[in-house]
Tab-separated table of C-alpha atoms and ligand atoms in Angstrom:
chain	number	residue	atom	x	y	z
A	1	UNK	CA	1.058	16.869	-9.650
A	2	UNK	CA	-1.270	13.608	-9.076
A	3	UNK	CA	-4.217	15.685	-10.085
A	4	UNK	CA	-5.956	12.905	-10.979
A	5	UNK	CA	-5.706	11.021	-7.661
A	6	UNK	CA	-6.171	14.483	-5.617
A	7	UNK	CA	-9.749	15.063	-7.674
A	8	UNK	CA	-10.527	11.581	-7.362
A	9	UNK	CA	-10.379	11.038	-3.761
A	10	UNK	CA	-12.154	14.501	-2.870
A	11	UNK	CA	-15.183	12.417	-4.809
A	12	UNK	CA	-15.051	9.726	-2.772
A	13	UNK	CA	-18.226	8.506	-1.078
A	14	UNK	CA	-17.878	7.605	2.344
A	15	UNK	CA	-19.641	4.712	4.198
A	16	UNK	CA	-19.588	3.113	7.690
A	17	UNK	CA	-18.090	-0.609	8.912
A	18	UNK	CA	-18.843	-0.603	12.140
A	19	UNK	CA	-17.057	2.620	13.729
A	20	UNK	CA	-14.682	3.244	10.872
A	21	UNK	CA	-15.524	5.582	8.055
A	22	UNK	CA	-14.319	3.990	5.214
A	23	UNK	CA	-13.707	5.994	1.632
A	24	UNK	CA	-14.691	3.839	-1.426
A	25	UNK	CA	-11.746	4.690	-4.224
A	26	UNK	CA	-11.284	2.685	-7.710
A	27	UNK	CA	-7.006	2.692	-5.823
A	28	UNK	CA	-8.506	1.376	-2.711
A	29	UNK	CA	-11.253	-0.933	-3.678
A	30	UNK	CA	-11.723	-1.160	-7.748
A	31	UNK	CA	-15.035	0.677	-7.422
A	32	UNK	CA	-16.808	1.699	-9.737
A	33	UNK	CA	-13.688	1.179	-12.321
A	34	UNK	CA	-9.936	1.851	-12.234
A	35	UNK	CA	-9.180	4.205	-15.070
A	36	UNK	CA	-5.875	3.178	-15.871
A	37	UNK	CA	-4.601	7.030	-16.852
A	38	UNK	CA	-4.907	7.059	-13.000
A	39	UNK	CA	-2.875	4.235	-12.350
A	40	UNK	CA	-0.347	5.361	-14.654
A	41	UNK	CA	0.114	8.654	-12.993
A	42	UNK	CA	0.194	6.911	-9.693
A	43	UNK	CA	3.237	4.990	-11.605
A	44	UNK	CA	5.215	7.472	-12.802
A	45	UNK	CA	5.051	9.960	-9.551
A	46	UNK	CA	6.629	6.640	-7.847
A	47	UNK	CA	8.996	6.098	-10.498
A	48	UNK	CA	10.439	9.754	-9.887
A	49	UNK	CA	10.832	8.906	-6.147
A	50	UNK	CA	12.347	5.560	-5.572
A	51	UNK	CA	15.444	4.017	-6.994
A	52	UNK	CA	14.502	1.102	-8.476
A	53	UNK	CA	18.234	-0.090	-9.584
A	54	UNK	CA	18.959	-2.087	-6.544
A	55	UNK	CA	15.385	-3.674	-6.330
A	56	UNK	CA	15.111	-6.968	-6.902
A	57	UNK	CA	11.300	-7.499	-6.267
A	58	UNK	CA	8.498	-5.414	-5.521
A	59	UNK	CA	6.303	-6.850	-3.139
A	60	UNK	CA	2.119	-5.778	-2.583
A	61	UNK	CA	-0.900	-7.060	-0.860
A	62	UNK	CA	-3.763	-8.563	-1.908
A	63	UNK	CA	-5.738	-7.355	-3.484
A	64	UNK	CA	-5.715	-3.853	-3.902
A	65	UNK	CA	-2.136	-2.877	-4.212
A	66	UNK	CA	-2.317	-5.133	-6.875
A	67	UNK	CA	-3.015	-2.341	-9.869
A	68	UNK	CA	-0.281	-0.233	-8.857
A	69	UNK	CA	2.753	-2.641	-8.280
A	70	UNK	CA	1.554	-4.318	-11.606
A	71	UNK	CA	2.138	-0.949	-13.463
A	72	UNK	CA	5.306	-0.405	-11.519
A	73	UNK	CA	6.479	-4.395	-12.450
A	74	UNK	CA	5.193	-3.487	-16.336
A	75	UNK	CA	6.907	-0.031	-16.951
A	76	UNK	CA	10.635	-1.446	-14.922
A	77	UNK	CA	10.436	-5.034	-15.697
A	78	UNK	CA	11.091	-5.643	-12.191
A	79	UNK	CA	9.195	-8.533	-10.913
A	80	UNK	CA	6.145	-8.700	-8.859
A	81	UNK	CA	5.127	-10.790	-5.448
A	82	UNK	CA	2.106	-10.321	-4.003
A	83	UNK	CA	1.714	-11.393	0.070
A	84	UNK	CA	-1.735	-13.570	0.118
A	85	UNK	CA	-4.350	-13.667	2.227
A	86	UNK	CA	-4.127	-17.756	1.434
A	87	UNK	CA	-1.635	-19.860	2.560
A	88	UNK	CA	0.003	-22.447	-0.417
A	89	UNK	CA	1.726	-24.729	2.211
A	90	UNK	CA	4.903	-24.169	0.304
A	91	UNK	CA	8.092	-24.866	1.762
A	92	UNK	CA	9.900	-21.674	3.520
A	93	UNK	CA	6.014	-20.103	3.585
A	94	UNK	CA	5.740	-17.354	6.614
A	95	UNK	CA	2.542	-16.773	8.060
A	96	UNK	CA	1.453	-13.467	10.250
A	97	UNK	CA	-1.658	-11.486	11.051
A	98	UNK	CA	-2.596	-8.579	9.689
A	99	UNK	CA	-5.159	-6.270	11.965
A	100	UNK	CA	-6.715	-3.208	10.039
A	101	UNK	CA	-8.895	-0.441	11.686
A	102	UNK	CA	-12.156	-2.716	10.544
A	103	UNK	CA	-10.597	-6.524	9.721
A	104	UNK	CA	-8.651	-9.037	11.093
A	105	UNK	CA	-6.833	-11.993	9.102
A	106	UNK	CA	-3.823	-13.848	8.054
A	107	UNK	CA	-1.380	-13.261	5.510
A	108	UNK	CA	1.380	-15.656	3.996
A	109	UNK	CA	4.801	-15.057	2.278
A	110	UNK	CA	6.227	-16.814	-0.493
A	111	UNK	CA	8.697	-16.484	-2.713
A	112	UNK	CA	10.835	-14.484	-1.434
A	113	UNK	CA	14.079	-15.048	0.619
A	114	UNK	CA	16.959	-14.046	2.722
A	115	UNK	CA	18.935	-11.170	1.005
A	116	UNK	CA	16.412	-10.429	-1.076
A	117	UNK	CA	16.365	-6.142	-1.996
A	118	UNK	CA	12.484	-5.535	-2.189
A	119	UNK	CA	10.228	-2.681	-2.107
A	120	UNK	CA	6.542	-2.294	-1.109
A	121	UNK	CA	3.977	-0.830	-2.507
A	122	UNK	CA	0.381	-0.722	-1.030
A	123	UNK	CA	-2.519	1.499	-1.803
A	124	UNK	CA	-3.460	2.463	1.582
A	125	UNK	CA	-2.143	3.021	5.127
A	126	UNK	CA	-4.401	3.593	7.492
A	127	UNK	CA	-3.764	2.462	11.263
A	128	UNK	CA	-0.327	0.825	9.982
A	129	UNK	CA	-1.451	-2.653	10.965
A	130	UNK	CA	-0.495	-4.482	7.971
A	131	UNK	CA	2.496	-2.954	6.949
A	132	UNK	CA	4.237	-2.913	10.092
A	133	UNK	CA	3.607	-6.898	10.974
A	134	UNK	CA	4.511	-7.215	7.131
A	135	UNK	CA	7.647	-5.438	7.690
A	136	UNK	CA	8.570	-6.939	10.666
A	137	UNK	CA	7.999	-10.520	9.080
A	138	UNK	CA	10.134	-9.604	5.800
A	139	UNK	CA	12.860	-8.276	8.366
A	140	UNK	CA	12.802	-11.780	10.466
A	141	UNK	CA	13.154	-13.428	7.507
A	142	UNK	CA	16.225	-11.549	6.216
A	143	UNK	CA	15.001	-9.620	3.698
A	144	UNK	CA	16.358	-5.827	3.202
A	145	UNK	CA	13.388	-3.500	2.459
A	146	UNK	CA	14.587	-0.365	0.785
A	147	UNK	CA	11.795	1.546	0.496
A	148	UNK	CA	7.376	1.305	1.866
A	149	UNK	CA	5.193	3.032	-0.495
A	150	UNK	CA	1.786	3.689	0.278
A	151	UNK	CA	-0.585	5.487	-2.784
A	152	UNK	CA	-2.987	7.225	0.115
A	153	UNK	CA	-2.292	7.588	3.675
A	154	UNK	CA	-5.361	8.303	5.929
A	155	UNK	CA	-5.201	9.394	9.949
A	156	UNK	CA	-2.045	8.870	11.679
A	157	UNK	CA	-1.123	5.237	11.069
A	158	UNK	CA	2.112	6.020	9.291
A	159	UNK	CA	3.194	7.738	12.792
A	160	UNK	CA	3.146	3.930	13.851
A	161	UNK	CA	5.082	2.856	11.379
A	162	UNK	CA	7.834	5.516	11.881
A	163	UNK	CA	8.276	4.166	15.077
A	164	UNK	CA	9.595	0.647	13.875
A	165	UNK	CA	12.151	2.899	11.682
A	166	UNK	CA	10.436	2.866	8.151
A	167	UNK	CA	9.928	6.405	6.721
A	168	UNK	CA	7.308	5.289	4.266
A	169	UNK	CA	6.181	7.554	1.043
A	170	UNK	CA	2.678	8.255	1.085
A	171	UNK	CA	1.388	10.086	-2.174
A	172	UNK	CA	-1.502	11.801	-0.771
A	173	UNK	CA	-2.560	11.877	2.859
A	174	UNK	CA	-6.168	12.541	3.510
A	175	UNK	CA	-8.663	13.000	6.372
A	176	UNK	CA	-11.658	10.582	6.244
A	177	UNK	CA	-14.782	11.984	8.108
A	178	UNK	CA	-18.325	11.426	7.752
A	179	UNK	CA	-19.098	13.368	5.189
A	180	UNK	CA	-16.195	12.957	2.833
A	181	UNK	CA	-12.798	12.936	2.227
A	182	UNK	CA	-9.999	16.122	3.333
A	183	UNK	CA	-6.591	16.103	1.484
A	184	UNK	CA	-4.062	16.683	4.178
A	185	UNK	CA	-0.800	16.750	2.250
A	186	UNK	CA	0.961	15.758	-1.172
A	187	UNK	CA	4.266	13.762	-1.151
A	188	UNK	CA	6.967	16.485	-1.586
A	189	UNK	CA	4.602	19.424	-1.297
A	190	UNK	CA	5.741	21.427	2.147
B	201	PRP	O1	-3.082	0.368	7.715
B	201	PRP	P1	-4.147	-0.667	7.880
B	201	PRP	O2	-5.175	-0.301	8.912
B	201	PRP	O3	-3.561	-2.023	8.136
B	201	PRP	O4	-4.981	-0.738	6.510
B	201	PRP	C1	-4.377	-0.849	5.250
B	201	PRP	C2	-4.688	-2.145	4.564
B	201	PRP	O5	-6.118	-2.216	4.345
B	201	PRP	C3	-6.349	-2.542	2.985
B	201	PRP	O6	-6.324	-3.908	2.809
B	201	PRP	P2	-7.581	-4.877	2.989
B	201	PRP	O7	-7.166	-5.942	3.964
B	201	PRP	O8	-8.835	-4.122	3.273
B	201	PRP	O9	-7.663	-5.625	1.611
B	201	PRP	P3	-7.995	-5.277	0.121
B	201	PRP	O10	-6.729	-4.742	-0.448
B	201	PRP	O11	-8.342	-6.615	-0.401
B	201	PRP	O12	-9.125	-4.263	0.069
B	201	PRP	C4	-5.161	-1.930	2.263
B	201	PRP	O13	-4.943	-2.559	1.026
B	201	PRP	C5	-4.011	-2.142	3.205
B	201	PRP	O14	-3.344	-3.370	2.963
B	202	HPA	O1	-11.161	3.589	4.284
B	202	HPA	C1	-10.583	2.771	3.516
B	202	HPA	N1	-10.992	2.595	2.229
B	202	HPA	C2	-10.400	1.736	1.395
B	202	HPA	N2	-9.392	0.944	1.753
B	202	HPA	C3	-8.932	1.063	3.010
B	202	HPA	N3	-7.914	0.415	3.622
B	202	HPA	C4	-7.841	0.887	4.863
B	202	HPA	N4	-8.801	1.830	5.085
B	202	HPA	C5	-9.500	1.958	3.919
């Protein structure tokens, strides 16, 4: 199961941004190439864990959960948003900060609205910092998440984000160290 993600993150090289050692993926950053028989297992493992009958949107980040909600959006014909790190100036448009372990910035919501059913999907949770001020945002603004997907899952960030009441899905949970990358766990492996 997700062999091709498992092998492909144990390759990972492993470089430094200020304190934080950060893994270099083709999931995470597009480097050196996605292949896209990866993506497409990435896809499918979702697909057999989420119910996607009551979603009316799924909702990403820019820029790298990008590849993987597109596949998701292609193979249900569910529709795709994608939170930006610009702002449009659009009526209804909702602003709010998103701190990772090694960046700061702003991210804006449009286009989607009270009642809406979403789910999201991201490629990496690390210290929690953007999903839970995303969450929290969707949540103010009345919209029902039914499910936070996360392709890898590194240190203890999604602890955080149990905290606020989301029990998100993280494929693959990994250690990042120096040296390289640790695999830590597989979604429904025990
Ligand atoms: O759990 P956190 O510490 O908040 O880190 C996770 C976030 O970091 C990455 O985004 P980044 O802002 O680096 O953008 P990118 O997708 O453009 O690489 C990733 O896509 C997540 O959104
Ligand atoms: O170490 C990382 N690598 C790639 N993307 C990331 N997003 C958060 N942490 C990382």
């Amino acid at each position: 199961m997700l062999e091709r993600l498992k092998s492909s993150l144990i390759n990972s090289p492993v470089i430094k941004r200020g304190e934080y050692n950060y893994f270099i993926h083709p999931i995470s950053d597009g480097v050196p190439s996605i292949d896209p028989h990866l993506v497409e297992e990435i896809a499918d493992y979702i697909l057999t864990i989420t119910d996607m009958e009551k979603v009316d949107t799924i909702v990403t980040v820019e820029a790298m959960g990008i590849p993987v909600a597109n596949a998701l959006s292609l193979k249900t014909g569910v529709p795709l948003t994608i939170i930006r790190k610009r702002p449009y100036y659009l009526e209804g448009e909702v602003e709010l900060s998103q701190n990772t372990g090694y960046s700061k910035g702003v991210l804006y919501i449009n286009g989607l609205k009270k009642g809406d059913r979403i789910i999201i999907v991201d490629d990496v949770i690390s210290t929690g910092g953007t999903l839970i001020a995303l969450v929290k945002a969707l949540r103010n603004m009345g919209v029902e998440v039914l499910d936070v997907i996360s392709v890898i899952g590194r240190g203890t960030g999604y602890l955080q984000i149990k905290e606020h009441g989301i029990e998100p899905k993280i494929l693959v949970t990994i250690e990042v160290g120096e040296k390289g990358v640790e695999i830590k766990n597989v979604f429904g492996d025990k």
